[in-house]
CSV table of C-alpha atoms and ligand atoms in Angstrom, one decimal:
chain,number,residue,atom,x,y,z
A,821,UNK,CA,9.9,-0.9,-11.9
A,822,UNK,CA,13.1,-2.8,-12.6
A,823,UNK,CA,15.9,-1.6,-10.4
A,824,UNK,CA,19.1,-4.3,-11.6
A,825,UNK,CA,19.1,-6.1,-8.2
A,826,UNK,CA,20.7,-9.1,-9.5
A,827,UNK,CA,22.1,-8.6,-13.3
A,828,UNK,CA,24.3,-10.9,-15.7
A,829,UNK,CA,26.3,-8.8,-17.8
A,830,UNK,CA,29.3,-9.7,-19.9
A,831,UNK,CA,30.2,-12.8,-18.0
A,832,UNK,CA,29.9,-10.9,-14.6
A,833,UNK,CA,27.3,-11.5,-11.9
A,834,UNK,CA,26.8,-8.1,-9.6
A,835,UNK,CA,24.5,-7.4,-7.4
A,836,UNK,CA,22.9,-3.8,-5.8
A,837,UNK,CA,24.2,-3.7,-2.3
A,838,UNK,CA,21.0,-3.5,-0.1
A,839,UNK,CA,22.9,-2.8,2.8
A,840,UNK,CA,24.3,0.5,2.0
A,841,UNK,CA,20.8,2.2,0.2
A,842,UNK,CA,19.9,4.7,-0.3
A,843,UNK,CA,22.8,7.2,1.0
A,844,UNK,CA,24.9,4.7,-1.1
A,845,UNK,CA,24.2,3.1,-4.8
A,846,UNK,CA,26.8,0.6,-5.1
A,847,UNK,CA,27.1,-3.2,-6.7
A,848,UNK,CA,29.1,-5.6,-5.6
A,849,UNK,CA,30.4,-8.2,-8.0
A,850,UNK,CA,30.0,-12.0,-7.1
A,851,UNK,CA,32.8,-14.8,-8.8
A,852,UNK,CA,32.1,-17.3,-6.7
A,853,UNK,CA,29.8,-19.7,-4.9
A,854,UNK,CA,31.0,-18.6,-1.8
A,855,UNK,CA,30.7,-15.0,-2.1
A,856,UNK,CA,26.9,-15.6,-3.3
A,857,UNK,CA,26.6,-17.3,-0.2
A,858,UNK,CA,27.7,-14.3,2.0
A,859,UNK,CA,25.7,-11.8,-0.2
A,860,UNK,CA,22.5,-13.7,1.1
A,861,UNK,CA,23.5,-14.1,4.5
A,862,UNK,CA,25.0,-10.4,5.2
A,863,UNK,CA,21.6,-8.9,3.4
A,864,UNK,CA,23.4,-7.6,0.7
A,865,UNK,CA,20.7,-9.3,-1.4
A,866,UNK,CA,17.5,-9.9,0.6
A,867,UNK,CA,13.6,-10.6,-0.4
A,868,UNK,CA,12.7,-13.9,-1.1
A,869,UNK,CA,12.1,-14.1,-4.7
A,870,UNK,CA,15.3,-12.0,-5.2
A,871,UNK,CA,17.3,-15.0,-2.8
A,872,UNK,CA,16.1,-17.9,-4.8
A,873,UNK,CA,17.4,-15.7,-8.7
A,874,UNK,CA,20.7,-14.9,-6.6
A,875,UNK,CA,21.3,-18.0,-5.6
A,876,UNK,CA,20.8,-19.5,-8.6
A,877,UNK,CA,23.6,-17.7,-10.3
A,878,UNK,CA,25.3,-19.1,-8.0
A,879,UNK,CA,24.7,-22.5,-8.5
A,880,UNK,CA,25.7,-22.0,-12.3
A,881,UNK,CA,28.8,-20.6,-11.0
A,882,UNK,CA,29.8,-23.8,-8.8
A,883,UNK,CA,30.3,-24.6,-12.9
A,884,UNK,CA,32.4,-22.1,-13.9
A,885,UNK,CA,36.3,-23.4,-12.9
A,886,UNK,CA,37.7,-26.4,-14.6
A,887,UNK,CA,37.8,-29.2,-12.0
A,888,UNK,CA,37.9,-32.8,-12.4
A,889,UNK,CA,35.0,-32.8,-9.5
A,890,UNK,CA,32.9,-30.2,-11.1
A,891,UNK,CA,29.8,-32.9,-11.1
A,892,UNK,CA,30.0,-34.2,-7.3
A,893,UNK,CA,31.0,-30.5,-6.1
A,894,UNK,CA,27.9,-29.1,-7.5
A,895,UNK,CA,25.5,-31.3,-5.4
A,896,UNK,CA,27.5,-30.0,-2.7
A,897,UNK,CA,27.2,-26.3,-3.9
A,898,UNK,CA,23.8,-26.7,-4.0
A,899,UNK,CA,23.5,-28.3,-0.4
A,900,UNK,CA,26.0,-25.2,0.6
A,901,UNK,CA,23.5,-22.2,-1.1
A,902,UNK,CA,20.6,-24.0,0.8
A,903,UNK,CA,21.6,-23.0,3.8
A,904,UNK,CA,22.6,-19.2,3.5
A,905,UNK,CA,19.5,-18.1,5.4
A,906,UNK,CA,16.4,-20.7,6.9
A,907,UNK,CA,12.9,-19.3,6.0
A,908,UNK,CA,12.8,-18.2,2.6
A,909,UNK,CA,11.3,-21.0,0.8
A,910,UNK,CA,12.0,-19.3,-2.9
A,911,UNK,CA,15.7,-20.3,-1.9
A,912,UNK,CA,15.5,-24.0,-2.1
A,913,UNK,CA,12.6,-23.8,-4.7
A,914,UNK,CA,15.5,-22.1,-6.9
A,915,UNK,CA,17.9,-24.5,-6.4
A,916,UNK,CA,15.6,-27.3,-6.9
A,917,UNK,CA,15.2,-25.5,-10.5
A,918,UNK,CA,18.5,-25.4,-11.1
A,919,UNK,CA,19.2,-29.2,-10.3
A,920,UNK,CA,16.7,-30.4,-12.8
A,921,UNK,CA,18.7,-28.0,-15.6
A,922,UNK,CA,21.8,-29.6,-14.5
A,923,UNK,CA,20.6,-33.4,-14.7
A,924,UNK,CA,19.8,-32.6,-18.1
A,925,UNK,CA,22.9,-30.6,-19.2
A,926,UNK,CA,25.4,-32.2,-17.1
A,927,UNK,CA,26.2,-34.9,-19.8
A,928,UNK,CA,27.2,-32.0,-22.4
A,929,UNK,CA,30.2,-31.8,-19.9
A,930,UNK,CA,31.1,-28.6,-17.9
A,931,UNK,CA,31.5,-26.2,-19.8
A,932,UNK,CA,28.4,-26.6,-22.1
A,933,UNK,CA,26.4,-27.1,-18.6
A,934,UNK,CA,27.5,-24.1,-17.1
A,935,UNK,CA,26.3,-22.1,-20.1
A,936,UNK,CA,23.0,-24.2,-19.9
A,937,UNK,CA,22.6,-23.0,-16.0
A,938,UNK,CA,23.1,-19.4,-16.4
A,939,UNK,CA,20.7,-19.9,-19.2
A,940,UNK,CA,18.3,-21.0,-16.8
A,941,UNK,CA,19.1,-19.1,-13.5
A,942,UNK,CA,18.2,-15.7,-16.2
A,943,UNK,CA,14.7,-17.5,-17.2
A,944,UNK,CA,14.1,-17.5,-13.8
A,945,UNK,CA,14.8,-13.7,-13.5
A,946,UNK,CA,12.8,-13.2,-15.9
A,947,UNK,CA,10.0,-15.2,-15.1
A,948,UNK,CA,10.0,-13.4,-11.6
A,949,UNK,CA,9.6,-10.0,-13.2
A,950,UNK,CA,6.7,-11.4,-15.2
A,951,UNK,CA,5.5,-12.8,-12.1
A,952,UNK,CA,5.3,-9.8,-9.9
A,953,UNK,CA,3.7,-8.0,-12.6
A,954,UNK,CA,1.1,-10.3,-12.9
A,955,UNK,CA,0.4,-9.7,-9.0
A,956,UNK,CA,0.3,-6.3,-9.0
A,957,UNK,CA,-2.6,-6.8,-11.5
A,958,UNK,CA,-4.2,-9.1,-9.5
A,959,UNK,CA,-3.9,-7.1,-6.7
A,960,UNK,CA,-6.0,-4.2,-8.2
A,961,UNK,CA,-8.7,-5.4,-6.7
A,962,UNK,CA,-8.1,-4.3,-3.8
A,963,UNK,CA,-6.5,-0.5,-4.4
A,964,UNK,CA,-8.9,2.1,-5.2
A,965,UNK,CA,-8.2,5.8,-6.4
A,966,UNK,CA,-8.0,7.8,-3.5
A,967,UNK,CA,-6.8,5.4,-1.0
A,968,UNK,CA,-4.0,5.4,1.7
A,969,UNK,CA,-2.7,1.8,2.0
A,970,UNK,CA,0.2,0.3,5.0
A,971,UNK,CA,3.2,-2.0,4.1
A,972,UNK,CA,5.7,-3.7,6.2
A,973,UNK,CA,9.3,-4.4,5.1
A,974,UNK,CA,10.4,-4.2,1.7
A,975,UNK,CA,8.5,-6.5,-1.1
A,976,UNK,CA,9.2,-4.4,-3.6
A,977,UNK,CA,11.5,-4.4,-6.8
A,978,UNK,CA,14.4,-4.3,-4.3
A,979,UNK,CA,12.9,-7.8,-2.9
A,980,UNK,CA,12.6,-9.7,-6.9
A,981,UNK,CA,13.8,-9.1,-10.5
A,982,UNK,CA,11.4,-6.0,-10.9
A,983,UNK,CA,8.3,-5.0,-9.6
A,984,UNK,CA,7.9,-6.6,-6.1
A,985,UNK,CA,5.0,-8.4,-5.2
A,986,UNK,CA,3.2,-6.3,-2.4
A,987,UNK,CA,4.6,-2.7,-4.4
A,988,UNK,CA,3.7,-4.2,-8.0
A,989,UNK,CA,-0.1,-3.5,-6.8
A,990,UNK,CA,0.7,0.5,-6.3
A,991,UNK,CA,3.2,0.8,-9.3
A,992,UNK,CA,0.5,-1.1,-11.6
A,993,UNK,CA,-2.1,1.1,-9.6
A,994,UNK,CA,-0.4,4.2,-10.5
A,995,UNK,CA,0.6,3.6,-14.1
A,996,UNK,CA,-3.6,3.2,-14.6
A,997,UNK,CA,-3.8,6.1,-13.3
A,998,UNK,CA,-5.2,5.8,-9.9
A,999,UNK,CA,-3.8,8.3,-7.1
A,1000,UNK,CA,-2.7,6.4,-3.8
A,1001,UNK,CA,-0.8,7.3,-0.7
A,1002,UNK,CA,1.7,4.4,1.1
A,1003,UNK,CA,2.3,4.4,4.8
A,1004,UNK,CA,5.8,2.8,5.2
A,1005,UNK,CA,6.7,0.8,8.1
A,1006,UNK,CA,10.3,1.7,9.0
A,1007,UNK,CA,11.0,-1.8,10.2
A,1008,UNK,CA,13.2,-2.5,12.8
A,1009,UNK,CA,16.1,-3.3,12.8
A,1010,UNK,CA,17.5,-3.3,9.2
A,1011,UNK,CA,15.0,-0.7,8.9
A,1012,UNK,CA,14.3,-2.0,4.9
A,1013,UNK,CA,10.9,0.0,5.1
A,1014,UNK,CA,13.0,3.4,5.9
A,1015,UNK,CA,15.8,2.5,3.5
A,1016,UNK,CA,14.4,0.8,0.8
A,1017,UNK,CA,10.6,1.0,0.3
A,1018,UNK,CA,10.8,4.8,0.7
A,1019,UNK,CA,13.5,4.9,-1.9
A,1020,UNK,CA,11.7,2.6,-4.3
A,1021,UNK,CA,8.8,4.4,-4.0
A,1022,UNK,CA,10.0,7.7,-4.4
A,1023,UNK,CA,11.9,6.1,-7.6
A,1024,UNK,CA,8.2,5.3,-8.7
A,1025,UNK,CA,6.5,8.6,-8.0
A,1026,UNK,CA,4.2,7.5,-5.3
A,1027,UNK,CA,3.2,9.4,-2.0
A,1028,UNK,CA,4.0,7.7,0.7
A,1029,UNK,CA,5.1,8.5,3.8
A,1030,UNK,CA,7.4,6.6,6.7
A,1031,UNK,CA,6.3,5.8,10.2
A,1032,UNK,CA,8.1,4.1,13.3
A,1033,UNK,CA,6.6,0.4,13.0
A,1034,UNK,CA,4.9,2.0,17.0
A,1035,UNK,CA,2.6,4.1,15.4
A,1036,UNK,CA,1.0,1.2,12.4
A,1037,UNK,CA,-1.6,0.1,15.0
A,1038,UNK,CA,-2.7,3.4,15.5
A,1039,UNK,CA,-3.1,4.7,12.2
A,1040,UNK,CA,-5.1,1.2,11.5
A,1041,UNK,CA,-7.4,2.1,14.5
A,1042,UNK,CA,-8.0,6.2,13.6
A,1043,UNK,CA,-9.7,4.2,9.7
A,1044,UNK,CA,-6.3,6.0,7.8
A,1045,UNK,CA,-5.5,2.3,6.0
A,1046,UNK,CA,-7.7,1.0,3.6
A,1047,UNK,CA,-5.7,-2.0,3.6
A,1048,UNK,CA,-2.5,-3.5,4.4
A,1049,UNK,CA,-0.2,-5.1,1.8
A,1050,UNK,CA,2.3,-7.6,2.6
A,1051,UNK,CA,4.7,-10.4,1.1
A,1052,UNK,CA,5.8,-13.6,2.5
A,1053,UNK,CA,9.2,-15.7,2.4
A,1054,UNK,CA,7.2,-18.9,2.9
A,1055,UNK,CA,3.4,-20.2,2.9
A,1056,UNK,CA,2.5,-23.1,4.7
A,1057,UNK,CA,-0.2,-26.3,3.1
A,1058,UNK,CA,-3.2,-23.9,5.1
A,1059,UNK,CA,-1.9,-20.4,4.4
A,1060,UNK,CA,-0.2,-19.8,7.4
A,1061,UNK,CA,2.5,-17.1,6.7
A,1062,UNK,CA,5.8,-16.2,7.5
A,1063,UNK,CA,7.0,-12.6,6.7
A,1064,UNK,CA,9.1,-10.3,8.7
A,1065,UNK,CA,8.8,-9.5,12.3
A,1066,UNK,CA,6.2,-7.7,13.1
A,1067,UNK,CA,4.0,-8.6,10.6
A,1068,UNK,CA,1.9,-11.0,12.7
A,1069,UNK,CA,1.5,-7.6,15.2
A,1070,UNK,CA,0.0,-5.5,12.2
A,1071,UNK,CA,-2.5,-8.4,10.8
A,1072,UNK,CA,-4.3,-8.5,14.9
A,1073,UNK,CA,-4.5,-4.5,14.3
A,1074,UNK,CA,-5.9,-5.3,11.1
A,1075,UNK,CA,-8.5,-8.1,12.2
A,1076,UNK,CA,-9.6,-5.9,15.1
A,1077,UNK,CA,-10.5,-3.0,13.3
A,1078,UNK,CA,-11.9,-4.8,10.1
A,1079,UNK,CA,-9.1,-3.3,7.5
A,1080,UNK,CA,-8.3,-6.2,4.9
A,1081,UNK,CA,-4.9,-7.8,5.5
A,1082,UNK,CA,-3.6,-9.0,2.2
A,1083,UNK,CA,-0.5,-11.0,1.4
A,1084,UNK,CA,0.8,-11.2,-2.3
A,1085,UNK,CA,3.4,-13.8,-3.3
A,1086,UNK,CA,4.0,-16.0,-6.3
A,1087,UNK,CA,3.7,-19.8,-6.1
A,1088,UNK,CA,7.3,-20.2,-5.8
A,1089,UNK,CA,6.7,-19.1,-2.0
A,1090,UNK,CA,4.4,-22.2,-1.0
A,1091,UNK,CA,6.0,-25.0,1.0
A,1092,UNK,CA,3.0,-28.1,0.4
A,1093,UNK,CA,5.6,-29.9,2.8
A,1094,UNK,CA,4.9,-27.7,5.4
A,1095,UNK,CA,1.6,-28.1,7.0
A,1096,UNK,CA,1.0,-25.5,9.3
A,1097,UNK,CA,2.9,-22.2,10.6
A,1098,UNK,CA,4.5,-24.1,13.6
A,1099,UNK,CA,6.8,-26.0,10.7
A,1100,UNK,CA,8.4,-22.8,9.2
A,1101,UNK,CA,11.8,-22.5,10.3
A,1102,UNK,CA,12.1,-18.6,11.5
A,1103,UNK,CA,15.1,-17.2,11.2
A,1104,UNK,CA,17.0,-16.2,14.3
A,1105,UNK,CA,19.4,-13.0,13.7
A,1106,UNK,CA,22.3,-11.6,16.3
A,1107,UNK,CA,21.2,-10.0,18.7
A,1108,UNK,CA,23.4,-7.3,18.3
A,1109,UNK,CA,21.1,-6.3,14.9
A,1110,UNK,CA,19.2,-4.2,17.3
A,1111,UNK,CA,21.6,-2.6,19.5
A,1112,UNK,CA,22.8,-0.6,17.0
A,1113,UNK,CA,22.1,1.2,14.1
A,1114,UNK,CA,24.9,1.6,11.0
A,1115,UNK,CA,27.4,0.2,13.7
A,1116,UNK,CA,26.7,3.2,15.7
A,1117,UNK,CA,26.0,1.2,19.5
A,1118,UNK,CA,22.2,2.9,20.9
A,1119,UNK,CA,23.1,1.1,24.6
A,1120,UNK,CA,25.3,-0.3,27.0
A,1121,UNK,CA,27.9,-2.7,25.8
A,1122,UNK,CA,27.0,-5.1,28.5
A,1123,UNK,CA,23.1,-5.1,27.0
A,1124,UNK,CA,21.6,-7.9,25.2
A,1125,UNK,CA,19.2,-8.2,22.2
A,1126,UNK,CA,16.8,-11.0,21.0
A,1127,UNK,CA,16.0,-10.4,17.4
A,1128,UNK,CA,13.7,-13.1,15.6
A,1129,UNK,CA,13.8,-11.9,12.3
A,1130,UNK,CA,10.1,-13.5,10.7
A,1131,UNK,CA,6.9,-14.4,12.7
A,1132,UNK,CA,3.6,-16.4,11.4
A,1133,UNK,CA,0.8,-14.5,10.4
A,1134,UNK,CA,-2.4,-17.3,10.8
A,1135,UNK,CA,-4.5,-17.5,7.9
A,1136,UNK,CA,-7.4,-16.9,9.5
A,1137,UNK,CA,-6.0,-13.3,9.5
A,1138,UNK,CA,-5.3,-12.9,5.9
A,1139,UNK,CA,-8.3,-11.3,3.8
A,1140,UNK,CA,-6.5,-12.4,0.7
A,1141,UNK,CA,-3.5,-14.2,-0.9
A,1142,UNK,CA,-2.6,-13.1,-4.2
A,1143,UNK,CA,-0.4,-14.7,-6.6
A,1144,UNK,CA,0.5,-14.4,-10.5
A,1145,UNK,CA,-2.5,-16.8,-10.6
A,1146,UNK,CA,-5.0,-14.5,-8.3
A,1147,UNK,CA,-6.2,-15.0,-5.3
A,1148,UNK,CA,-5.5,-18.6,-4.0
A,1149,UNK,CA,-6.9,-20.3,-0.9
A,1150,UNK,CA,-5.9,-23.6,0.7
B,2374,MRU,O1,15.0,-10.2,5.9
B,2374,MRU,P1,14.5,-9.8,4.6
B,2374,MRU,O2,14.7,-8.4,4.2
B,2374,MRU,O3,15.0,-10.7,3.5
B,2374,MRU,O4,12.9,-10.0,4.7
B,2374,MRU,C1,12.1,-9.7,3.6
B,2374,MRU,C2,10.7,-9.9,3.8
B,2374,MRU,O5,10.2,-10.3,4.9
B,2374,MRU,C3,9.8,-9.7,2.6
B,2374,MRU,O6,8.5,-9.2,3.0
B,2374,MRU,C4,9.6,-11.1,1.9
B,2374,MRU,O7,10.8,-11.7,1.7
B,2374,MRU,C5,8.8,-10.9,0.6
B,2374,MRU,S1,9.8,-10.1,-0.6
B,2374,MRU,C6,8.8,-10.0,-2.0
């Protein structure tokens, strides 16, 4: 399941333009540093893995013009990218990446290194898509034929280079064969489980079908999930997890009713620097994300919203974490 979120073609980076799918299928082109930078923060790209591979494109493009302070304005393009959104971890992990190719190739001179760094920022793309696979093996442990499984948000293809990390499991599930039915959080506010998960998975032929995030409790109570699946932008030193909002609500459903809770993510996701939950940096979003939908206002101008967009999900929760390695544990 490789859906050309992020592509180097020809000299040009594009990208799929999240925010408009699926009544829209549209790329947008990136030339600069600056406009990778806005891609991530206005959710045109979004997912962790898939920040860290965009924003590593463009760190290779800080490279691209001929400037006589190409060297001291990458550290600062770097610095910059860091910055486009808080909690993904796979962001910084990425740049770090992309430093270590540049102290190497920087003494080729610019030109040279910038052909060195897109090099590198499309191993990484690759790597992710080898990754996720991986996962979604791993994860097969935990999907029988015949079962009905819950996901929140979108970790999916749209989220990496290909494949996901929670959706590799059912695409890997349903290309051995086994039958499966997705419930799909619609996940307020940018709504990526009614946009984008259902669209993915419809892409990969598997039955699914999309609730309002309300109703995931209850289906988890009435025994209709064997399991929920989820990803994670970053995992703390003792496996607390930070995913999108509501995520911590589902995994309390979860614990109370006995249904494994399992989080898949590859290592690239794990912050050893932060100890605990209570360090992960969440995100906070406009408020005005969830007064409206598509621009279209659903209250009162004077109205205001509060709109966290990740919460912590405590390992003690979490059945399992899987990565391209298998399950892992602090
Ligand atoms: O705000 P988003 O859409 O970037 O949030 C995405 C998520 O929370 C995903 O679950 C997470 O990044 C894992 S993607 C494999």
């Amino acid at each position: 399941m490789d859906l050309k979120t992020v592509l180097y073609e020809k000299g040009i980076l594009s990208v799929l333009d999240q925010r408009r799918l699926p009544l829209e299928e549209k790329r947008v082109v990136l030339n600069t540093v600056q406009a990778v930078y806005e891609a991530i923060r206005a959710m045109i790209v979004r997912g962790a893995p898939l920040i860290g591979i965009t924003a590593a494109y463009g760190a290779a493009l800080s490279l691209k013009e001929d400037k006589k302070t190409w060297e001291k304005d990458f550290y600062r393009d770097l610095e910059y990218l860091s910055q486009a959104r808080p909690t993904a971890i796979n962001l910084k992990w990425a740049l770090q990446q992309m430093e270590k190719a540049f102290e190497t190739a920087k003494g080729h001179g610019r030109k040279a290194a910038f052909e060195e760094l897109i090099r590198e920022a499309c191993a990484l793309r690759d790597e992710d898509a080898r990754l996720c696979r991986r996962i979604g093996e791993h994860l097969q442990s935990y999907i029988r034929d015949g079962g009905s499984y819950l996901t929140h948000c979108n970790a999916g293809a749209l989220a990496t280079a290909a494949y996901g990390t929670a959706l590799s499991g059912f695409y890997v599930a349903r290309e051995q064969g086994k039958t499966i039915f997705v419930w799909v959080d619609e996940t307020r506010p940018w709504l990526q489980g009614l946009r984008l998960t259902s669209w993915e998975l419809s892409k990969g032929n598997i039955p699914h079908k999309i609730i309002a995030d309300s109703a995931a409790a209850f289906l988890v109570s009435r025994q209709k999930v064997d399991a929920v699946f989820v990803g994670a932008d970053r995992i703390a030193a003792n496996g607390d997890t930070a995913n999108k909002i509501g995520t911590y609500g589902l995994s309390l459903a979860c614990r109370a009713h006995h249904i494994p809770f399992i989080v898949a993510a590859p290592k690239s996701t794990f912050d050893p620097d932060c100890p605990d939950g209570d360090a992960i940096p969440i995100e906070k979003r406009p408020g005005g994300e969830i007064l409206q939908i598509n621009g279209t206002p659903l209250t009162l101008s004077d109205e205001e919203g509060y709109n966290p967009a990740f919460d912590i999900t405590p390992f003690a929760h979490i059945t399992a974490v899987i990565t391209e390695e298998g399950p892992w544990i602090p």
